[in-house]
Amino acid sequence: MNTDLRVAVVTGAAQGIGQRIAEVLAAEGFAVARYDRQPSDATDPNGFVYAGDVTSEQDVTAFADAVMERYGRVDVVVNNAGIAAITPLEDMSLDAWRQVIDVNLTGPFLITRTFGRIMLGQPDVGPGRRGSFVNIASVAGLRGVADRAAYNASKHGLIGLTRTLAAEWGGRGIRVNAVCPGWVKTPMDDASQGEGAYGDADITDHVPLGRFATPDDIAQAVAFLADPARSSFINGTALSVDGGWFGDGSWQSLRLAARER
């Protein structure tokens, strides 16, 4: 057990945004514990991969035990695992609703409760330096996007959880923030486009910077919020990383584009 290592936990780390977050944190010197339902061979010299389901309390507990046995502490937790469902509300089944809420909101609750208990028991080496949580929400958690009721609700809930715990734990040495990506080129986006939900132009035409985000754009924001040397007084924020879309107010156009398809 190396107690000098900074330790980060990243969920949904097998691909896309989570994979890039894990890579960036590893490059910044973190030992990264990667948690995902999918198998992954990717790791850093000090990290490890653990297969499990964020919606399973038993799996999450076993994962936390493995992290503590290996490192004896945890400094950063990134709740990244998530799924999408593009369906008009009137056509959505209860099972489909519950699946999205379970992965996107109950999963972060289980991960945060489990690792939060660990962090609260660690020495506080300075204000906001006992640990840090970064939750991957979405700009859809700040406004609404048509045909994504469960996804939007889960991300609004995740931002609410972020702000609540920032108030609850901030004075006890733990910072809790969220990153809210706009549209990102990932396997999740590929799947949605493959179903005919939207095309590239539906997104890029309404982003002032004229492109999709990349996983690295999101990972760099996470690394900033994870590092108390750079963000020690940032707590309870929901940081939009969307190329200016949220501030531009172009959501109505996406709603119309989605309805016309």
XYZ file of C-alpha atoms in Angstrom, residues 164-250:
87
model
C -26.912 19.386 -1.816
C -23.708 17.535 -0.942
C -21.593 20.617 -1.641
C -23.565 22.315 1.146
C -23.625 19.224 3.352
C -19.985 18.171 3.047
C -18.140 21.360 2.069
C -17.559 22.333 5.677
C -16.231 18.846 6.361
C -13.454 19.043 3.768
C -15.138 17.515 0.699
C -15.878 19.482 -2.469
C -18.641 18.300 -4.800
C -19.009 19.698 -8.324
C -20.556 18.729 -11.634
C -19.420 18.990 -15.231
C -22.228 19.488 -17.745
C -21.134 18.436 -21.235
C -22.916 19.473 -24.363
C -22.961 16.934 -27.195
C -19.807 14.820 -27.193
C -18.573 12.461 -29.894
C -18.700 9.107 -28.088
C -20.115 5.601 -28.680
C -23.323 6.828 -26.958
C -23.678 9.565 -29.566
C -22.948 7.095 -32.361
C -25.731 4.840 -31.097
C -28.231 7.705 -30.916
C -27.387 8.880 -34.425
C -27.584 5.297 -35.644
C -31.207 5.229 -34.467
C -31.925 8.336 -36.554
C -32.448 10.580 -33.534
C -30.423 13.454 -34.987
C -27.520 14.260 -37.286
C -24.280 16.162 -36.847
C -25.721 19.385 -38.280
C -28.535 19.376 -35.701
C -25.832 19.849 -33.109
C -23.050 21.835 -34.751
C -25.417 24.398 -36.309
C -26.394 25.523 -32.799
C -23.000 25.493 -31.085
C -21.238 28.873 -31.299
C -17.869 27.078 -31.493
C -19.234 25.028 -34.409
C -18.296 21.510 -33.315
C -19.025 18.637 -30.973
C -17.110 18.427 -27.732
C -14.416 15.781 -27.481
C -13.920 13.449 -24.516
C -10.712 15.353 -23.785
C -12.631 18.628 -23.426
C -14.639 17.040 -20.625
C -11.659 15.261 -19.073
C -9.679 18.493 -18.770
C -12.571 20.149 -16.936
C -12.740 17.186 -14.571
C -9.001 17.327 -13.912
C -9.302 21.019 -13.039
C -12.140 20.441 -10.566
C -10.388 17.395 -9.084
C -7.231 19.329 -8.218
C -7.453 21.421 -5.023
C -4.364 23.356 -6.077
C -6.384 24.795 -8.968
C -9.960 24.749 -7.711
C -9.926 24.693 -3.906
C -12.667 27.351 -3.600
C -14.965 25.857 -6.241
C -17.760 23.860 -4.631
C -21.318 23.166 -5.752
C -20.839 24.419 -9.299
C -22.327 22.925 -12.456
C -19.718 23.753 -15.093
C -21.065 23.789 -18.656
C -18.616 22.467 -21.253
C -20.756 22.955 -24.323
C -19.087 25.387 -26.706
C -21.506 28.149 -25.717
C -24.718 26.288 -26.537
C -26.356 26.681 -23.130
C -25.709 30.418 -23.038
C -26.792 30.763 -26.686
C -30.296 29.464 -25.879
C -30.663 27.355 -29.040
